[in-house]
Short mmCIF file of C-alpha atoms in Angstrom, two decimals:
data_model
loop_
_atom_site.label_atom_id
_atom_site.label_comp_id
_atom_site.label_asym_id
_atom_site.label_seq_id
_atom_site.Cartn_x
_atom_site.Cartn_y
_atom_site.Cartn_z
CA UNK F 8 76.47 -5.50 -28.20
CA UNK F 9 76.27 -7.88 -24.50
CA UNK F 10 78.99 -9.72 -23.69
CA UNK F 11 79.84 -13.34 -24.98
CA UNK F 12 77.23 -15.65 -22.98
CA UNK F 13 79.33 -17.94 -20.10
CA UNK F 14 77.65 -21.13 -22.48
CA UNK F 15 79.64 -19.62 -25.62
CA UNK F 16 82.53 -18.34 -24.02
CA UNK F 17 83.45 -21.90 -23.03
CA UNK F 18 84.74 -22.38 -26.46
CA UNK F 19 87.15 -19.70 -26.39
CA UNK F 20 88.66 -19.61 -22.87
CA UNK F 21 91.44 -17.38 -22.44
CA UNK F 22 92.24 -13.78 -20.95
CA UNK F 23 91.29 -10.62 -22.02
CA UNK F 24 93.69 -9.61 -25.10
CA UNK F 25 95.20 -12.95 -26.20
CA UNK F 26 94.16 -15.45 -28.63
CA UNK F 27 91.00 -17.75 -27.98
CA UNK F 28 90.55 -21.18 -29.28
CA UNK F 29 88.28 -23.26 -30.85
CA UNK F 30 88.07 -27.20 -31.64
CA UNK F 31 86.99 -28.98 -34.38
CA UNK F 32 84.68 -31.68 -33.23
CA UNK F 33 84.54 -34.09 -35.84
CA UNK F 34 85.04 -35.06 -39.32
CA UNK F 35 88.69 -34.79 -41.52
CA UNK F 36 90.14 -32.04 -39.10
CA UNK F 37 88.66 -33.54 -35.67
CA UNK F 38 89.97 -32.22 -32.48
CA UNK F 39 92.11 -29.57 -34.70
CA UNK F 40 92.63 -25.92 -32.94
CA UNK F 41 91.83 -23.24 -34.31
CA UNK F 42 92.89 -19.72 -32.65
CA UNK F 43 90.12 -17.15 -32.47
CA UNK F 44 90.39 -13.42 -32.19
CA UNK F 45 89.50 -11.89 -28.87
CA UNK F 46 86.63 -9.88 -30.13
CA UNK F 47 83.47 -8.24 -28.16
CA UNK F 48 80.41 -9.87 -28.78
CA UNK F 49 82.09 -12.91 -30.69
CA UNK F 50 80.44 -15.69 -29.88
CA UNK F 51 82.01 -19.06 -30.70
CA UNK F 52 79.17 -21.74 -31.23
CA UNK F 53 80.02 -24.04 -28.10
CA UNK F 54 80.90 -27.82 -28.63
CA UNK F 55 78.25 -29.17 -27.48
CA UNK F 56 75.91 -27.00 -29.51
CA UNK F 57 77.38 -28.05 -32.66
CA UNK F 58 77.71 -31.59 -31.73
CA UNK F 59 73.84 -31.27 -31.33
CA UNK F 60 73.52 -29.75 -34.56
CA UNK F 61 75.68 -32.09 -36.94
CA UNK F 62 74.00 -34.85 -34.86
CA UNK F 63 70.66 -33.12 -36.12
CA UNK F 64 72.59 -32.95 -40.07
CA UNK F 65 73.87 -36.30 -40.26
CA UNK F 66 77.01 -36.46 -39.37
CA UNK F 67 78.25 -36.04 -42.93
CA UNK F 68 77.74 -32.81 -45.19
CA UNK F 69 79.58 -34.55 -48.22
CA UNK F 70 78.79 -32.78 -50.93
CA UNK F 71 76.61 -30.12 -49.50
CA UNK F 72 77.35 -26.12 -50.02
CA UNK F 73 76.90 -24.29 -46.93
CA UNK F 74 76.68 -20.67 -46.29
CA UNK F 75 77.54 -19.11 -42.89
CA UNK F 76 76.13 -15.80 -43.31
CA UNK F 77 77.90 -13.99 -39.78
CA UNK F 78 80.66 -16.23 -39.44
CA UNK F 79 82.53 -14.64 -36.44
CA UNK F 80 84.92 -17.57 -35.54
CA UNK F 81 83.76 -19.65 -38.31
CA UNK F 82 83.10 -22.73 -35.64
CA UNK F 83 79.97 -23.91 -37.90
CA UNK F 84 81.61 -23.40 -41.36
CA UNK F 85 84.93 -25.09 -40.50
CA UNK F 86 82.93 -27.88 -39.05
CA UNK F 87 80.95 -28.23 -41.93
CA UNK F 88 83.89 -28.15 -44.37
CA UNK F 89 85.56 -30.93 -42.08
CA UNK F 90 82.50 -32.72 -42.47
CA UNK F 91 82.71 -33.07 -46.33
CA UNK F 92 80.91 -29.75 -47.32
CA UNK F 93 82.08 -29.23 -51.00
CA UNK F 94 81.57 -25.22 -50.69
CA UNK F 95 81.28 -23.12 -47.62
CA UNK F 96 81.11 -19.37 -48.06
CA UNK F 97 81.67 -17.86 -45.06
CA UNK F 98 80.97 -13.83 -44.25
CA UNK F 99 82.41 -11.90 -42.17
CA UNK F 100 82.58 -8.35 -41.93
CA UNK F 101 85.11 -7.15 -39.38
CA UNK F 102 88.93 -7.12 -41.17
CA UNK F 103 90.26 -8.81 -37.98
CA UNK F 104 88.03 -11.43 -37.55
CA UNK F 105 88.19 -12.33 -41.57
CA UNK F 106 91.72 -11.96 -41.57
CA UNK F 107 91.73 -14.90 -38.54
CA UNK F 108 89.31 -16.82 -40.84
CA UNK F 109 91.12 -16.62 -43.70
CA UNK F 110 94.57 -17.94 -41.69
CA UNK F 111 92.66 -20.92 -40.71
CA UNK F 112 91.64 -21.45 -44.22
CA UNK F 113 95.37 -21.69 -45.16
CA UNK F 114 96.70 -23.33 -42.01
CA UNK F 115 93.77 -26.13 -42.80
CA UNK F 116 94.79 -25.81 -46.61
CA UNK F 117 90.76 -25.74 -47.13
CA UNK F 118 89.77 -25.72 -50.47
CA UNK F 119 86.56 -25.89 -50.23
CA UNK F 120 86.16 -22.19 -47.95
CA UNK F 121 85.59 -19.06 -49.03
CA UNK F 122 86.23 -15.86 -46.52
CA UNK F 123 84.22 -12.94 -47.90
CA UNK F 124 84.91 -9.66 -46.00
CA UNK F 125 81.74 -8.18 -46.52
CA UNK F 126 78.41 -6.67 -44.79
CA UNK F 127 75.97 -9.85 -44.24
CA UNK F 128 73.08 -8.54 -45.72
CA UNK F 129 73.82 -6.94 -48.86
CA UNK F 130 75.94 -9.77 -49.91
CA UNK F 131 72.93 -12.24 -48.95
CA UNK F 132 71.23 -10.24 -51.00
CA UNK F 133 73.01 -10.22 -54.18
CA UNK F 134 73.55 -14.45 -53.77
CA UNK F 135 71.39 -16.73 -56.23
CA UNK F 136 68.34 -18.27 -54.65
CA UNK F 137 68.40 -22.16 -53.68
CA UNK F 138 72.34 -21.95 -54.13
CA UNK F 139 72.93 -23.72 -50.54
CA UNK F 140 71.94 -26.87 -48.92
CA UNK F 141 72.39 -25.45 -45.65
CA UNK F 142 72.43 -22.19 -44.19
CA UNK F 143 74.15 -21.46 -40.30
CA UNK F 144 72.65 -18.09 -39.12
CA UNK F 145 74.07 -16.65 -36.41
CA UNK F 146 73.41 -12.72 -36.20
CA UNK F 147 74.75 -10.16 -33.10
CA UNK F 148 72.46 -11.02 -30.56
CA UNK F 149 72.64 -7.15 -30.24
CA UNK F 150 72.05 -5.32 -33.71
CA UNK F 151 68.04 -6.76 -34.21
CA UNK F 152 69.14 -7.83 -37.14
CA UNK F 153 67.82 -11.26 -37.42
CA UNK F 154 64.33 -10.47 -38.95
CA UNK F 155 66.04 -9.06 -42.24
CA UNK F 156 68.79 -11.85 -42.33
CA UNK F 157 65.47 -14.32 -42.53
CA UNK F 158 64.07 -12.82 -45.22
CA UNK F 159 67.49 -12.62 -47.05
CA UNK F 160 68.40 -16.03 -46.21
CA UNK F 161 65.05 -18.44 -46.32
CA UNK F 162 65.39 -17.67 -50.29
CA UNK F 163 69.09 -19.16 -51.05
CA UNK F 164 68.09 -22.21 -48.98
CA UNK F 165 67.58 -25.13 -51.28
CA UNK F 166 63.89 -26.73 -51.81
CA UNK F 167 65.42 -29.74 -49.69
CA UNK F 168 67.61 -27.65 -47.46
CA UNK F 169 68.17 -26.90 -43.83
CA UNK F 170 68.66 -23.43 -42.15
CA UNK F 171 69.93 -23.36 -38.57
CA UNK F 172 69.13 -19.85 -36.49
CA UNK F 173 70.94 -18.98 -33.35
CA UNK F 174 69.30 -16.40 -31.23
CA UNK F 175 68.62 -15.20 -27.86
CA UNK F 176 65.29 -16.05 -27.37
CA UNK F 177 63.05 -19.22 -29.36
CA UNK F 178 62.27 -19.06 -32.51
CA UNK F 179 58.19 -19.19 -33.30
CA UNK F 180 57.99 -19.47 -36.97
CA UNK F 181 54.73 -19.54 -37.28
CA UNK F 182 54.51 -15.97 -36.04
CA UNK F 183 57.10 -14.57 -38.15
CA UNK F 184 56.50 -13.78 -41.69
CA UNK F 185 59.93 -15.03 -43.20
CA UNK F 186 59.14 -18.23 -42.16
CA UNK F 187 55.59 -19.28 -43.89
CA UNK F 188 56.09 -22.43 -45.06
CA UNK F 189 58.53 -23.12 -42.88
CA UNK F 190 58.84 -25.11 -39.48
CA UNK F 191 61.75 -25.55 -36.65
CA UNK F 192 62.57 -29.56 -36.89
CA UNK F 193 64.70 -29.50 -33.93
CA UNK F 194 65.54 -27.26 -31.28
CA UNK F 195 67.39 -26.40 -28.25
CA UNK F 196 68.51 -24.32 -25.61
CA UNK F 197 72.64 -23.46 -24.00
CA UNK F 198 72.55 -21.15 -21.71
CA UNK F 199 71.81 -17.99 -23.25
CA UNK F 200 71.26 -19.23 -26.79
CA UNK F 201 68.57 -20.71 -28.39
CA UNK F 202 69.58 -22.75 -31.38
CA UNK F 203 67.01 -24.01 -34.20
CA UNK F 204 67.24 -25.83 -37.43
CA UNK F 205 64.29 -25.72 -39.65
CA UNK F 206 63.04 -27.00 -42.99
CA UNK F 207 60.44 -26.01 -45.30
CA UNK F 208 57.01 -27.69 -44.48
CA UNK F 209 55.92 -30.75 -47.16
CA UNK F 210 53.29 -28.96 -49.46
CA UNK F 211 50.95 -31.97 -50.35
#
């Protein structure tokens, strides 16, 4: 799995074998640390990326359930949850890094998270379909796992839903099969990551 990009590892800046941070950037908890295990290949989304995307969502998620299906450092779910986000399920499944997500849940006293320890994919698979209004997909850049997490994940998006896909190249959805009926709304570029939020396409 490469290295943290030098775009992502802005958000967690610290030495080798201690504790990175992250920051909240807006909503209930704004400006709020969070500590962040120091973790090969975990890639905290950086500040400017998710200002860009919550610019891109409205500000506000009040209300919404959100699903971050590789949460790593749970940057997007927190950050949706401070934004209003009635449910955000967040999946992780290394012990450390879920045990770091679930003592931000409790130092945040956030009611509204859930930290599943779990293998992406087969949970995604065994979730009911349209049961999010927004899904954050961030897979290992590494594993070539992002054309399966598609498949699993265009189905729990809701009819009027967003999902958001991190990778390391751009996204063409017109040439991947997961994404019929679907097209990237926004998009941009930090660094080494590409980062895309798409809808599904109006039918009439």
């Amino acid at each position: 799995m490469p290295r943290p990009s030098p775009a992502r590892a802005k958000s967690a800046t610290s030495s080798r074998g201690q504790t990175h941070t992250i920051r909240i950037i807006g909503g209930d908890w704004k400006r709020t640390p969070l500590p962040v295990i120091d973790l090969d290949g975990l890639r905290p989304t950086p500040d400017r990326v998710r200002e860009t995307l919550f610019n891109w969502l409205g500000q506000r998620l009040d209300g919404q359930r959100c699903l971050d299906l590789f949460a790593g450092s749970g940057a997007l779910g927190f950050e949706a949850a401070s934004r209003g986000a009635s449910r955000v399920l967040m999946v992780e499944r290394h012990a450390r890094a879920a045990a770091q997500l679930r003592a931000n849940q409790a130092k945040l006293a956030a009611s509204a998270i859930e930290v599943a320890e779990a293998d992406a994919l087969r949970l995604a698979a065994s979730l009911a379909p349209g049961s999010f209004d927004v899904v954050f997909l961030d897979p290992p850049f590494g594993e070539d796992l992002l054309g399966r997490a598609l498949e699993l994940a265009v189905p729990l998006v809701a009819p009027d839903g967003f999902l958001y896909v991190e990778s390391g190249e751009s996204l063409d959805a017109a040439a991947n099969p997961a994404l019929e009926a679907w097209s990237v709304v926004r998009q941009g570029k930090a660094g080494a990551v590409h980062y895309h939020l798409l809808q599904r396409e109006n039918e009439e």
